[in-house]
Amino acid sequence: MKQIELKICLGTSCYVMGSSHLHELVDMVPSRFGDIVNVVGHNCLGQCSKNLEAGGPPYVQVDDEIIPDASIEKVLQYLEIKLK
Amino acid sequence: MTRKQWRKQAAGCPAMFIDIDYAQVKKYNQNAYGDYFSSKRVPGRVIAVLSDGLGSGIKANILSCMTAIMLLKFIDAGADIKKACEIIMNSLPVCKVRKISYATFSALDCRDDGETHIVEEGNPQFIWIRDGQVLETMPQIVPSETFSKRKMQLYDLKLMDGDRLVFCSDGVTQSGLGSPELRLGLRRDGLIDFVLKKIAVKPDISSRELSKTVVNFAQNTEIDRKAQDDISAVSIYCREPRKSIVFTGPPYHNGQDGKYAALFKEFTGKKAVCGGTTSNILARELNTPVNIKVSFTSGSLPPPMEMEGADLVTEGILTLTRALEYLESPEVVVNEDAAGQLVRFFLESDCIDFWVGAKLNQAHYDPSLPVEIEIRKNVIKKISKLLEEKYIKKVSLQYI
Ligand code: FES
């Protein structure tokens, strides 16, 4: 199976909205899903200036999909469904 | 602005940079320095005065401080250094008991092109070093009109890239006085010997470090390391300036991105990028990826990133704001976070050129953000003022 890339946005807006707490994903994700998901930090994903209807920062990007208002639970849940 | 004009402006740094610093040790058992050093960097030149007050402790401190500051102000205000020194020499009172002048001094006026004037009154003669050798020059002697025994020495030099000057108070040349090995103290020869050896080992030693080592050496030369007099050393090093640029914020017109990215790439000094969007622009234009090292390590700042062709890449406004705090604190605390690395970047440069993108990031002014985010331009202004005034750097700002 192809590896999935998970980017945690560490840009200014996301950072002040709490993306720094998402760093736990770095350990959590591999222990739960194995090496299939590669977690990396990323600078501004360019979402914060888009005024997304769906929700605001912090953003996490999984491959091409954006998860707004990301929290640890939300991201794990998302992966759970995606990898099923 | 054409590229050529731009480059000229960006290179607003002289061909030679005068690195000046000093170090001191108090006389043993005293609680104030009896020597005083004061310097100022004004456009195109550096002026400095080292004064040694008669005696030691508070009294000497006041005498030397007054002499140094008056003289510096005098020269700074546009007076010719010789004239200024002469007036001070003629007016400095003489101690009734000891019949010697209340304070001695060395004054220096050094221009970016190397033209240098030095005036000494009573301090040990300075040392001029070029290519590992001492150059001797004959002074012109000006006797005092008011005091028969007092005279000052004038020197006119032309410094070149790589030259060094070392000034000291007599606490250095007389260190070790009376010890079995050095009955007459270290003297100028002993100091020359030490400095030449030091430079041979470390040819590009900074002025700060050299003056520190001289002072330490003098103190170590004293019996039991107890300084018998105030010990001060001032060092000057003419060298090529360490130039750097800090690119922060996206250029106002999108159409200019490519131009600035190219200029950034061409620049030969050290380069820092502060800002996620800015680094994204550079990555796009120069076709090099930006990577975050996901070691979400220390503290409360986004970690630094990596990009080929840049020495440091950080997030923007939060990091800059924190760097400003570090620079403002009396003792620079350099944490290992991105702001700390940025501060180190600043301190390791002589001429810093800020390219400040004028585009605002709307997302930062969203009222729902939990913190207030400062406007980049203001933070940069404060940083550059501090770098100029407190850290004696040459700073230029360009809004792009
Ligand atoms: S800061 Fe995260 S998308 Fe801009």
mmCIF file of C-alpha atoms in Angstrom, chain B:
data_model
loop_
_atom_site.group_PDB
_atom_site.id
_atom_site.type_symbol
_atom_site.label_atom_id
_atom_site.label_comp_id
_atom_site.label_asym_id
_atom_site.label_seq_id
_atom_site.Cartn_x
_atom_site.Cartn_y
_atom_site.Cartn_z
ATOM 1 C CA MET B 1 14.623 50.137 -9.131
ATOM 2 C CA THR B 2 16.930 48.410 -11.567
ATOM 3 C CA ARG B 3 18.907 45.420 -10.482
ATOM 4 C CA LYS B 4 22.099 47.342 -10.520
ATOM 5 C CA GLN B 5 20.744 50.091 -8.314
ATOM 6 C CA TRP B 6 19.310 47.509 -6.039
ATOM 7 C CA ARG B 7 22.552 45.695 -5.653
ATOM 8 C CA LYS B 8 24.318 48.906 -4.886
ATOM 9 C CA GLN B 9 21.831 49.737 -2.212
ATOM 10 C CA ALA B 10 21.817 46.255 -0.796
ATOM 11 C CA ALA B 11 25.560 46.424 -0.605
ATOM 12 C CA GLY B 12 25.279 49.592 1.511
ATOM 13 C CA CYS B 13 28.086 48.187 3.558
ATOM 14 C CA PRO B 14 31.587 49.626 3.395
ATOM 15 C CA ALA B 15 34.468 47.615 2.037
ATOM 16 C CA MET B 16 35.967 47.427 5.491
ATOM 17 C CA PHE B 17 34.318 46.838 8.804
ATOM 18 C CA ILE B 18 35.820 48.090 12.028
ATOM 19 C CA ASP B 19 35.306 45.521 14.710
ATOM 20 C CA ILE B 20 35.891 47.199 18.060
ATOM 21 C CA ASP B 21 35.468 45.825 21.544
ATOM 22 C CA TYR B 22 37.008 45.971 24.975
ATOM 23 C CA ALA B 23 37.383 44.066 28.227
ATOM 24 C CA GLN B 24 38.176 45.076 31.782
ATOM 25 C CA VAL B 25 39.104 43.791 35.193
ATOM 26 C CA LYS B 26 38.861 45.871 38.356
ATOM 27 C CA LYS B 27 41.755 46.411 40.659
ATOM 28 C CA TYR B 28 41.820 43.777 43.357
ATOM 29 C CA ASN B 29 39.435 44.553 46.201
ATOM 30 C CA GLN B 30 37.829 47.515 44.479
ATOM 31 C CA ASN B 31 34.185 47.676 43.636
ATOM 32 C CA ALA B 32 34.325 50.078 40.715
ATOM 33 C CA TYR B 33 36.365 50.245 37.557
ATOM 34 C CA GLY B 34 38.965 52.978 37.496
ATOM 35 C CA ASP B 35 39.276 52.813 33.709
ATOM 36 C CA TYR B 36 36.496 53.814 31.406
ATOM 37 C CA PHE B 37 35.855 52.957 27.800
ATOM 38 C CA SER B 38 33.301 54.563 25.558
ATOM 39 C CA SER B 39 32.752 54.254 21.834
ATOM 40 C CA LYS B 40 30.301 55.232 19.185
ATOM 41 C CA ARG B 41 29.670 54.152 15.642
ATOM 42 C CA VAL B 42 28.563 57.052 13.486
ATOM 43 C CA PRO B 43 27.986 56.837 9.744
ATOM 44 C CA GLY B 44 31.343 56.233 8.111
ATOM 45 C CA ARG B 45 33.448 56.058 11.243
ATOM 46 C CA VAL B 46 34.004 54.797 14.744
ATOM 47 C CA ILE B 47 35.141 57.002 17.569
ATOM 48 C CA ALA B 48 36.317 55.729 20.918
ATOM 49 C CA VAL B 49 38.053 56.837 24.090
ATOM 50 C CA LEU B 50 39.797 54.831 26.776
ATOM 51 C CA SER B 51 40.551 56.776 29.907
ATOM 52 C CA ASP B 52 42.392 55.770 33.058
ATOM 53 C CA GLY B 53 41.482 57.727 36.172
ATOM 54 C CA LEU B 54 44.024 58.511 38.805
ATOM 55 C CA GLY B 55 43.999 56.034 41.665
ATOM 56 C CA SER B 56 41.341 53.395 41.784
ATOM 57 C CA GLY B 57 37.789 52.740 42.879
ATOM 58 C CA ILE B 58 34.996 55.242 42.740
ATOM 59 C CA LYS B 59 37.136 58.327 42.493
ATOM 60 C CA ALA B 60 39.075 56.996 39.530
ATOM 61 C CA ASN B 61 35.852 55.792 38.014
ATOM 62 C CA ILE B 62 34.339 59.257 38.081
ATOM 63 C CA LEU B 63 37.469 60.903 36.698
ATOM 64 C CA SER B 64 37.910 58.486 33.839
ATOM 65 C CA CYS B 65 34.217 58.361 33.048
ATOM 66 C CA MET B 66 34.004 62.132 32.831
ATOM 67 C CA THR B 67 37.090 62.397 30.682
ATOM 68 C CA ALA B 68 36.025 59.639 28.295
ATOM 69 C CA ILE B 69 32.486 60.840 27.867
ATOM 70 C CA MET B 70 33.349 64.486 27.475
ATOM 71 C CA LEU B 71 35.956 63.677 24.907
ATOM 72 C CA LEU B 72 33.691 61.352 22.989
ATOM 73 C CA LYS B 73 30.897 63.911 22.934
ATOM 74 C CA PHE B 74 33.328 66.530 21.834
ATOM 75 C CA ILE B 75 34.583 64.497 18.889
ATOM 76 C CA ASP B 76 31.111 63.296 18.062
ATOM 77 C CA ALA B 77 29.876 66.854 17.923
ATOM 78 C CA GLY B 78 32.225 67.463 15.058
ATOM 79 C CA ALA B 79 35.326 68.779 16.743
ATOM 80 C CA ASP B 80 38.640 67.798 15.238
ATOM 81 C CA ILE B 81 40.098 65.052 17.400
ATOM 82 C CA LYS B 82 43.378 66.894 17.931
ATOM 83 C CA LYS B 83 41.658 70.062 18.925
ATOM 84 C CA ALA B 84 39.279 68.250 21.252
ATOM 85 C CA CYS B 85 42.074 66.331 22.929
ATOM 86 C CA GLU B 86 44.180 69.421 23.311
ATOM 87 C CA ILE B 87 41.418 71.303 25.048
ATOM 88 C CA ILE B 88 40.802 68.399 27.394
ATOM 89 C CA MET B 89 44.499 67.986 28.081
ATOM 90 C CA ASN B 90 44.880 71.635 28.905
ATOM 91 C CA SER B 91 41.919 71.687 31.190
ATOM 92 C CA LEU B 92 42.250 68.383 33.036
ATOM 93 C CA PRO B 93 43.328 69.300 36.525
ATOM 94 C CA VAL B 94 46.441 67.977 38.227
ATOM 95 C CA CYS B 95 46.294 66.130 41.506
ATOM 96 C CA LYS B 96 47.711 68.403 44.229
ATOM 97 C CA VAL B 97 49.360 65.575 46.102
ATOM 98 C CA ARG B 98 50.811 63.532 43.300
ATOM 99 C CA LYS B 99 51.347 66.320 40.814
ATOM 100 C CA ILE B 100 50.105 64.181 37.970
ATOM 101 C CA SER B 101 47.088 64.516 35.813
ATOM 102 C CA TYR B 102 43.741 63.303 37.050
ATOM 103 C CA ALA B 103 43.107 61.107 34.085
ATOM 104 C CA THR B 104 44.999 59.853 31.077
ATOM 105 C CA PHE B 105 43.374 58.950 27.801
ATOM 106 C CA SER B 106 43.668 57.439 24.347
ATOM 107 C CA ALA B 107 41.256 58.717 21.732
ATOM 108 C CA LEU B 108 40.605 57.235 18.352
ATOM 109 C CA ASP B 109 38.811 58.306 15.234
ATOM 110 C CA CYS B 110 38.746 55.591 12.645
ATOM 111 C CA ARG B 111 37.058 55.920 9.277
ATOM 112 C CA ASP B 112 35.636 53.166 7.106
ATOM 113 C CA ASP B 113 38.304 53.792 4.498
ATOM 114 C CA GLY B 114 41.038 53.170 7.055
ATOM 115 C CA GLU B 115 42.046 56.734 7.737
ATOM 116 C CA THR B 116 42.674 56.875 11.440
ATOM 117 C CA HIS B 117 43.708 59.494 13.945
ATOM 118 C CA ILE B 118 44.866 58.585 17.389
ATOM 119 C CA VAL B 119 45.705 60.825 20.285
ATOM 120 C CA GLU B 120 47.352 59.558 23.441
ATOM 121 C CA GLU B 121 47.969 61.348 26.652
ATOM 122 C CA GLY B 122 49.618 59.335 29.375
ATOM 123 C CA ASN B 123 48.349 55.876 28.375
ATOM 124 C CA PRO B 124 50.692 53.156 27.128
ATOM 125 C CA GLN B 125 51.371 53.409 23.426
ATOM 126 C CA PHE B 126 48.981 51.412 21.285
ATOM 127 C CA ILE B 127 50.100 48.485 19.161
ATOM 128 C CA TRP B 128 49.524 48.360 15.424
ATOM 129 C CA ILE B 129 49.676 44.932 13.838
ATOM 130 C CA ARG B 130 49.704 44.046 10.169
ATOM 131 C CA ASP B 131 50.390 40.579 8.749
ATOM 132 C CA GLY B 132 51.541 39.287 12.102
ATOM 133 C CA GLN B 133 54.046 42.093 12.612
ATOM 134 C CA VAL B 134 54.089 45.268 14.626
ATOM 135 C CA LEU B 135 54.282 48.519 12.704
ATOM 136 C CA GLU B 136 55.845 51.452 14.483
ATOM 137 C CA THR B 137 54.985 55.026 13.636
ATOM 138 C CA MET B 138 56.460 58.230 14.877
ATOM 139 C CA PRO B 139 54.032 60.458 16.668
ATOM 140 C CA GLN B 140 53.782 64.164 16.448
ATOM 141 C CA ILE B 141 54.175 65.598 19.920
ATOM 142 C CA VAL B 142 52.028 68.414 21.165
ATOM 143 C CA PRO B 143 53.005 69.899 24.528
ATOM 144 C CA SER B 144 50.388 71.358 26.775
ATOM 145 C CA GLU B 145 50.205 75.112 27.023
ATOM 146 C CA THR B 146 49.048 75.074 30.581
ATOM 147 C CA PHE B 147 51.002 72.241 32.144
ATOM 148 C CA SER B 148 54.684 72.007 31.621
ATOM 149 C CA LYS B 149 55.074 68.262 31.968
ATOM 150 C CA ARG B 150 52.073 67.277 29.965
ATOM 151 C CA LYS B 151 52.117 66.415 26.290
ATOM 152 C CA MET B 152 50.102 64.371 23.883
ATOM 153 C CA GLN B 153 51.060 62.180 20.962
ATOM 154 C CA LEU B 154 49.273 62.339 17.649
ATOM 155 C CA TYR B 155 49.321 59.557 15.137
ATOM 156 C CA ASP B 156 47.851 59.497 11.659
ATOM 157 C CA LEU B 157 47.538 56.025 10.231
ATOM 158 C CA LYS B 158 46.032 54.403 7.227
ATOM 159 C CA LEU B 159 44.618 51.073 8.268
ATOM 160 C CA MET B 160 44.165 48.262 5.817
ATOM 161 C CA ASP B 161 42.028 45.188 5.683
ATOM 162 C CA GLY B 162 43.336 42.764 8.306
ATOM 163 C CA ASP B 163 45.024 45.379 10.480
ATOM 164 C CA ARG B 164 44.605 45.383 14.218
ATOM 165 C CA LEU B 165 45.110 47.942 16.934
ATOM 166 C CA VAL B 166 45.400 47.148 20.604
ATOM 167 C CA PHE B 167 45.077 49.797 23.283
ATOM 168 C CA CYS B 168 45.433 49.207 26.969
ATOM 169 C CA SER B 169 45.644 50.930 30.311
ATOM 170 C CA ASP B 170 48.888 50.726 32.267
ATOM 171 C CA GLY B 171 47.311 47.991 34.350
ATOM 172 C CA VAL B 172 48.143 45.668 31.466
ATOM 173 C CA THR B 173 51.707 46.741 30.785
ATOM 174 C CA GLN B 174 52.536 46.843 34.481
ATOM 175 C CA SER B 175 50.928 43.563 35.396
ATOM 176 C CA GLY B 176 53.204 41.221 37.275
ATOM 177 C CA LEU B 177 55.237 44.112 38.560
ATOM 178 C CA GLY B 178 57.606 42.952 41.254
ATOM 179 C CA SER B 179 57.205 39.271 40.610
ATOM 180 C CA PRO B 180 60.459 37.295 40.387
ATOM 181 C CA GLU B 181 60.038 36.716 36.661
ATOM 182 C CA LEU B 182 58.878 40.172 35.684
ATOM 183 C CA ARG B 183 60.436 42.692 37.931
ATOM 184 C CA LEU B 184 59.365 45.523 35.682
ATOM 185 C CA GLY B 185 56.045 44.014 34.842
ATOM 186 C CA LEU B 186 54.809 42.741 31.530
ATOM 187 C CA ARG B 187 55.662 45.934 29.637
ATOM 188 C CA ARG B 188 54.713 46.695 26.090
ATOM 189 C CA ASP B 189 57.095 44.069 24.713
ATOM 190 C CA GLY B 190 55.536 41.346 26.783
ATOM 191 C CA LEU B 191 52.116 42.355 25.592
ATOM 192 C CA ILE B 192 53.215 42.446 21.952
ATOM 193 C CA ASP B 193 54.679 39.012 22.335
ATOM 194 C CA PHE B 194 51.461 37.647 23.731
ATOM 195 C CA VAL B 195 49.187 39.292 21.191
ATOM 196 C CA LEU B 196 51.277 38.172 18.205
ATOM 197 C CA LYS B 197 51.288 34.614 19.456
ATOM 198 C CA LYS B 198 47.571 34.689 20.008
ATOM 199 C CA ILE B 199 46.916 36.010 16.512
ATOM 200 C CA ALA B 200 49.233 33.458 14.970
ATOM 201 C CA VAL B 201 47.181 30.705 16.542
ATOM 202 C CA LYS B 202 43.845 32.272 15.690
ATOM 203 C CA PRO B 203 44.251 34.705 12.804
ATOM 204 C CA ASP B 204 40.607 35.765 12.660
ATOM 205 C CA ILE B 205 40.041 36.189 16.383
ATOM 206 C CA SER B 206 37.347 38.768 17.068
ATOM 207 C CA SER B 207 38.032 41.996 18.891
ATOM 208 C CA ARG B 208 35.850 40.869 21.724
ATOM 209 C CA GLU B 209 37.802 37.695 22.229
ATOM 210 C CA LEU B 210 41.191 39.279 21.796
ATOM 211 C CA SER B 211 40.554 41.980 24.372
ATOM 212 C CA LYS B 212 39.229 39.353 26.747
ATOM 213 C CA THR B 213 42.305 37.191 26.374
ATOM 214 C CA VAL B 214 44.613 40.157 26.865
ATOM 215 C CA VAL B 215 42.859 41.103 30.070
ATOM 216 C CA ASN B 216 42.879 37.522 31.317
ATOM 217 C CA PHE B 217 46.528 37.191 30.485
ATOM 218 C CA ALA B 218 47.377 40.380 32.342
ATOM 219 C CA GLN B 219 45.456 39.199 35.359
ATOM 220 C CA ASN B 220 47.155 35.816 35.259
ATOM 221 C CA THR B 221 50.485 37.594 35.148
ATOM 222 C CA GLU B 222 49.779 39.345 38.427
ATOM 223 C CA ILE B 223 50.990 37.761 41.612
ATOM 224 C CA ASP B 224 48.189 35.545 42.938
ATOM 225 C CA ARG B 225 46.013 36.867 40.096
ATOM 226 C CA LYS B 226 45.333 39.948 42.193
ATOM 227 C CA ALA B 227 45.146 42.913 39.842
ATOM 228 C CA GLN B 228 47.321 45.693 41.258
ATOM 229 C CA ASP B 229 45.632 48.262 39.038
ATOM 230 C CA ASP B 230 42.595 48.432 36.803
ATOM 231 C CA ILE B 231 43.220 46.395 33.695
ATOM 232 C CA SER B 232 41.596 47.332 30.379
ATOM 233 C CA ALA B 233 42.211 46.364 26.806
ATOM 234 C CA VAL B 234 40.600 47.676 23.641
ATOM 235 C CA SER B 235 40.978 45.885 20.387
ATOM 236 C CA ILE B 236 40.245 46.945 16.845
ATOM 237 C CA TYR B 237 40.149 44.655 13.886
ATOM 238 C CA CYS B 238 39.606 45.825 10.316
ATOM 239 C CA ARG B 239 38.060 43.092 8.329
ATOM 240 C CA GLU B 240 35.684 42.355 5.579
ATOM 241 C CA PRO B 241 32.178 42.868 6.856
ATOM 242 C CA ARG B 242 30.046 39.817 7.427
ATOM 243 C CA LYS B 243 27.020 40.684 5.351
ATOM 244 C CA SER B 244 23.678 39.074 5.662
ATOM 245 C CA ILE B 245 20.107 39.484 4.565
ATOM 246 C CA VAL B 246 16.872 38.692 6.277
ATOM 247 C CA PHE B 247 13.983 38.199 3.907
ATOM 248 C CA THR B 248 10.682 38.481 5.703
ATOM 249 C CA GLY B 249 7.217 38.804 4.265
ATOM 250 C CA PRO B 250 5.887 38.388 0.748
ATOM 251 C CA PRO B 251 6.640 41.231 -1.666
ATOM 252 C CA TYR B 252 3.727 43.596 -2.165
ATOM 253 C CA HIS B 253 3.335 42.797 -5.843
ATOM 254 C CA ASN B 254 3.103 39.111 -6.648
ATOM 255 C CA GLY B 255 4.779 39.836 -9.939
ATOM 256 C CA GLN B 256 8.001 40.709 -8.112
ATOM 257 C CA ASP B 257 8.424 37.353 -6.415
ATOM 258 C CA GLY B 258 10.716 36.018 -9.094
ATOM 259 C CA LYS B 259 12.948 39.051 -9.076
ATOM 260 C CA TYR B 260 13.487 38.981 -5.325
ATOM 261 C CA ALA B 261 13.992 35.252 -5.281
ATOM 262 C CA ALA B 262 16.727 35.674 -7.880
ATOM 263 C CA LEU B 263 18.357 38.473 -5.897
ATOM 264 C CA PHE B 264 18.181 36.305 -2.820
ATOM 265 C CA LYS B 265 19.881 33.475 -4.607
ATOM 266 C CA GLU B 266 22.614 35.724 -5.965
ATOM 267 C CA PHE B 267 23.471 37.260 -2.624
ATOM 268 C CA THR B 268 26.815 36.001 -1.389
ATOM 269 C CA GLY B 269 26.556 36.573 2.377
ATOM 270 C CA LYS B 270 24.508 34.715 4.942
ATOM 271 C CA LYS B 271 20.776 34.487 4.408
ATOM 272 C CA ALA B 272 17.794 34.072 6.663
ATOM 273 C CA VAL B 273 14.142 33.778 5.779
ATOM 274 C CA CYS B 274 11.507 34.602 8.371
ATOM 275 C CA GLY B 275 8.046 33.609 7.319
ATOM 276 C CA GLY B 276 6.186 30.568 6.102
ATOM 277 C CA THR B 277 4.706 32.265 3.083
ATOM 278 C CA THR B 278 8.014 33.898 2.252
ATOM 279 C CA SER B 279 9.792 30.580 2.316
ATOM 280 C CA ASN B 280 7.027 29.048 0.223
ATOM 281 C CA ILE B 281 7.556 31.762 -2.368
ATOM 282 C CA LEU B 282 11.286 31.145 -2.451
ATOM 283 C CA ALA B 283 10.750 27.415 -2.633
ATOM 284 C CA ARG B 284 8.423 27.875 -5.556
ATOM 285 C CA GLU B 285 10.582 30.360 -7.428
ATOM 286 C CA LEU B 286 13.885 28.633 -6.815
ATOM 287 C CA ASN B 287 12.475 25.176 -7.045
ATOM 288 C CA THR B 288 13.911 23.885 -3.776
ATOM 289 C CA PRO B 289 11.792 22.232 -1.130
ATOM 290 C CA VAL B 290 11.378 23.606 2.389
ATOM 291 C CA ASN B 291 11.479 20.975 5.062
ATOM 292 C CA ILE B 292 10.540 21.224 8.671
ATOM 293 C CA LYS B 293 12.601 19.120 10.938
ATOM 294 C CA VAL B 294 9.806 17.582 12.896
ATOM 295 C CA SER B 295 11.524 17.533 16.132
ATOM 296 C CA PHE B 296 8.786 19.578 17.704
ATOM 297 C CA THR B 297 11.259 20.356 20.331
ATOM 298 C CA SER B 298 11.835 23.210 22.618
ATOM 299 C CA GLY B 299 9.413 25.794 23.710
ATOM 300 C CA SER B 300 6.517 27.593 22.283
ATOM 301 C CA LEU B 301 7.668 28.491 18.799
ATOM 302 C CA PRO B 302 7.313 26.694 15.494
ATOM 303 C CA PRO B 303 10.582 24.898 14.785
ATOM 304 C CA PRO B 304 13.073 26.166 12.218
ATOM 305 C CA MET B 305 12.951 24.789 8.701
ATOM 306 C CA GLU B 306 15.538 23.822 6.175
ATOM 307 C CA MET B 307 15.970 25.024 2.657
ATOM 308 C CA GLU B 308 18.903 24.760 0.339
ATOM 309 C CA GLY B 309 20.523 28.129 -0.209
ATOM 310 C CA ALA B 310 19.384 29.653 3.084
ATOM 311 C CA ASP B 311 21.270 29.491 6.353
ATOM 312 C CA LEU B 312 18.196 29.832 8.497
ATOM 313 C CA VAL B 313 14.477 29.550 7.779
ATOM 314 C CA THR B 314 11.926 30.264 10.472
ATOM 315 C CA GLU B 315 8.279 31.053 10.909
ATOM 316 C CA GLY B 316 7.624 34.790 10.700
ATOM 317 C CA ILE B 317 5.975 37.066 13.183
ATOM 318 C CA LEU B 318 5.945 34.888 16.302
ATOM 319 C CA THR B 319 9.634 34.147 15.915
ATOM 320 C CA LEU B 320 10.520 37.767 15.202
ATOM 321 C CA THR B 321 8.560 38.953 18.199
ATOM 322 C CA ARG B 322 10.370 36.480 20.418
ATOM 323 C CA ALA B 323 13.737 37.423 18.921
ATOM 324 C CA LEU B 324 12.966 41.035 19.772
ATOM 325 C CA GLU B 325 12.334 40.017 23.372
ATOM 326 C CA TYR B 326 15.680 38.231 23.498
ATOM 327 C CA LEU B 327 17.491 41.223 22.080
ATOM 328 C CA GLU B 328 15.797 43.549 24.538
ATOM 329 C CA SER B 329 16.794 41.598 27.614
ATOM 330 C CA PRO B 330 19.908 42.985 29.263
ATOM 331 C CA GLU B 331 21.781 39.707 29.025
ATOM 332 C CA VAL B 332 21.084 38.101 25.701
ATOM 333 C CA VAL B 333 19.632 34.730 26.469
ATOM 334 C CA VAL B 334 20.011 32.566 23.456
ATOM 335 C CA ASN B 335 17.654 29.652 23.679
ATOM 336 C CA GLU B 336 17.861 26.880 21.204
ATOM 337 C CA ASP B 337 14.501 27.710 19.662
ATOM 338 C CA ALA B 338 14.070 29.333 16.263
ATOM 339 C CA ALA B 339 14.175 32.854 17.735
ATOM 340 C CA GLY B 340 17.411 32.046 19.540
ATOM 341 C CA GLN B 341 18.930 30.866 16.299
ATOM 342 C CA LEU B 342 17.787 34.050 14.628
ATOM 343 C CA VAL B 343 19.386 36.164 17.345
ATOM 344 C CA ARG B 344 22.621 34.271 16.885
ATOM 345 C CA PHE B 345 22.350 34.902 13.164
ATOM 346 C CA PHE B 346 22.062 38.646 13.858
ATOM 347 C CA LEU B 347 24.941 38.736 16.276
ATOM 348 C CA GLU B 348 27.241 36.908 13.905
ATOM 349 C CA SER B 349 26.725 39.547 11.210
ATOM 350 C CA ASP B 350 28.071 43.074 10.850
ATOM 351 C CA CYS B 351 25.797 44.434 8.152
ATOM 352 C CA ILE B 352 22.247 43.231 8.072
ATOM 353 C CA ASP B 353 19.894 44.083 5.278
ATOM 354 C CA PHE B 354 16.207 43.472 5.944
ATOM 355 C CA TRP B 355 13.932 42.909 3.003
ATOM 356 C CA VAL B 356 10.510 43.478 4.398
ATOM 357 C CA GLY B 357 7.646 42.321 2.267
ATOM 358 C CA ALA B 358 4.825 44.774 2.590
ATOM 359 C CA LYS B 359 1.976 42.400 2.004
ATOM 360 C CA LEU B 360 -0.189 41.783 5.043
ATOM 361 C CA ASN B 361 -1.283 38.332 5.954
ATOM 362 C CA GLN B 362 -5.006 38.786 6.454
ATOM 363 C CA ALA B 363 -5.279 35.574 8.409
ATOM 364 C CA HIS B 364 -3.193 37.122 11.186
ATOM 365 C CA TYR B 365 -5.734 39.800 11.864
ATOM 366 C CA ASP B 366 -8.620 37.468 12.396
ATOM 367 C CA PRO B 367 -10.170 38.613 15.673
ATOM 368 C CA SER B 368 -10.803 35.034 16.699
ATOM 369 C CA LEU B 369 -7.095 34.298 17.110
ATOM 370 C CA PRO B 370 -6.236 33.827 20.773
ATOM 371 C CA VAL B 371 -3.201 36.092 20.664
ATOM 372 C CA GLU B 372 -2.614 39.495 19.261
ATOM 373 C CA ILE B 373 -0.229 39.430 16.373
ATOM 374 C CA GLU B 374 1.974 42.443 15.827
ATOM 375 C CA ILE B 375 2.494 44.027 12.495
ATOM 376 C CA ARG B 376 5.690 42.759 10.961
ATOM 377 C CA LYS B 377 6.921 46.166 9.952
ATOM 378 C CA ASN B 378 6.799 47.453 13.521
ATOM 379 C CA VAL B 379 8.642 44.492 14.948
ATOM 380 C CA ILE B 380 11.342 44.765 12.306
ATOM 381 C CA LYS B 381 11.740 48.460 13.011
ATOM 382 C CA LYS B 382 12.261 47.775 16.693
ATOM 383 C CA ILE B 383 14.692 44.968 15.993
ATOM 384 C CA SER B 384 16.748 47.053 13.623
ATOM 385 C CA LYS B 385 16.911 49.958 16.022
ATOM 386 C CA LEU B 386 18.162 47.680 18.774
ATOM 387 C CA LEU B 387 20.686 46.009 16.520
ATOM 388 C CA GLU B 388 22.012 49.381 15.550
ATOM 389 C CA GLU B 389 22.136 51.029 18.925
ATOM 390 C CA LYS B 390 22.759 48.245 21.362
ATOM 391 C CA TYR B 391 24.673 45.765 19.253
ATOM 392 C CA ILE B 392 26.498 48.270 17.019
ATOM 393 C CA LYS B 393 25.465 46.610 13.754
ATOM 394 C CA LYS B 394 24.944 48.292 10.442
ATOM 395 C CA VAL B 395 21.342 47.810 9.483
ATOM 396 C CA SER B 396 19.369 48.749 6.425
ATOM 397 C CA LEU B 397 15.682 48.295 5.760
ATOM 398 C CA GLN B 398 14.014 47.950 2.426
ATOM 399 C CA TYR B 399 10.318 47.604 1.974
ATOM 400 C CA ILE B 400 9.541 45.510 -1.015
#
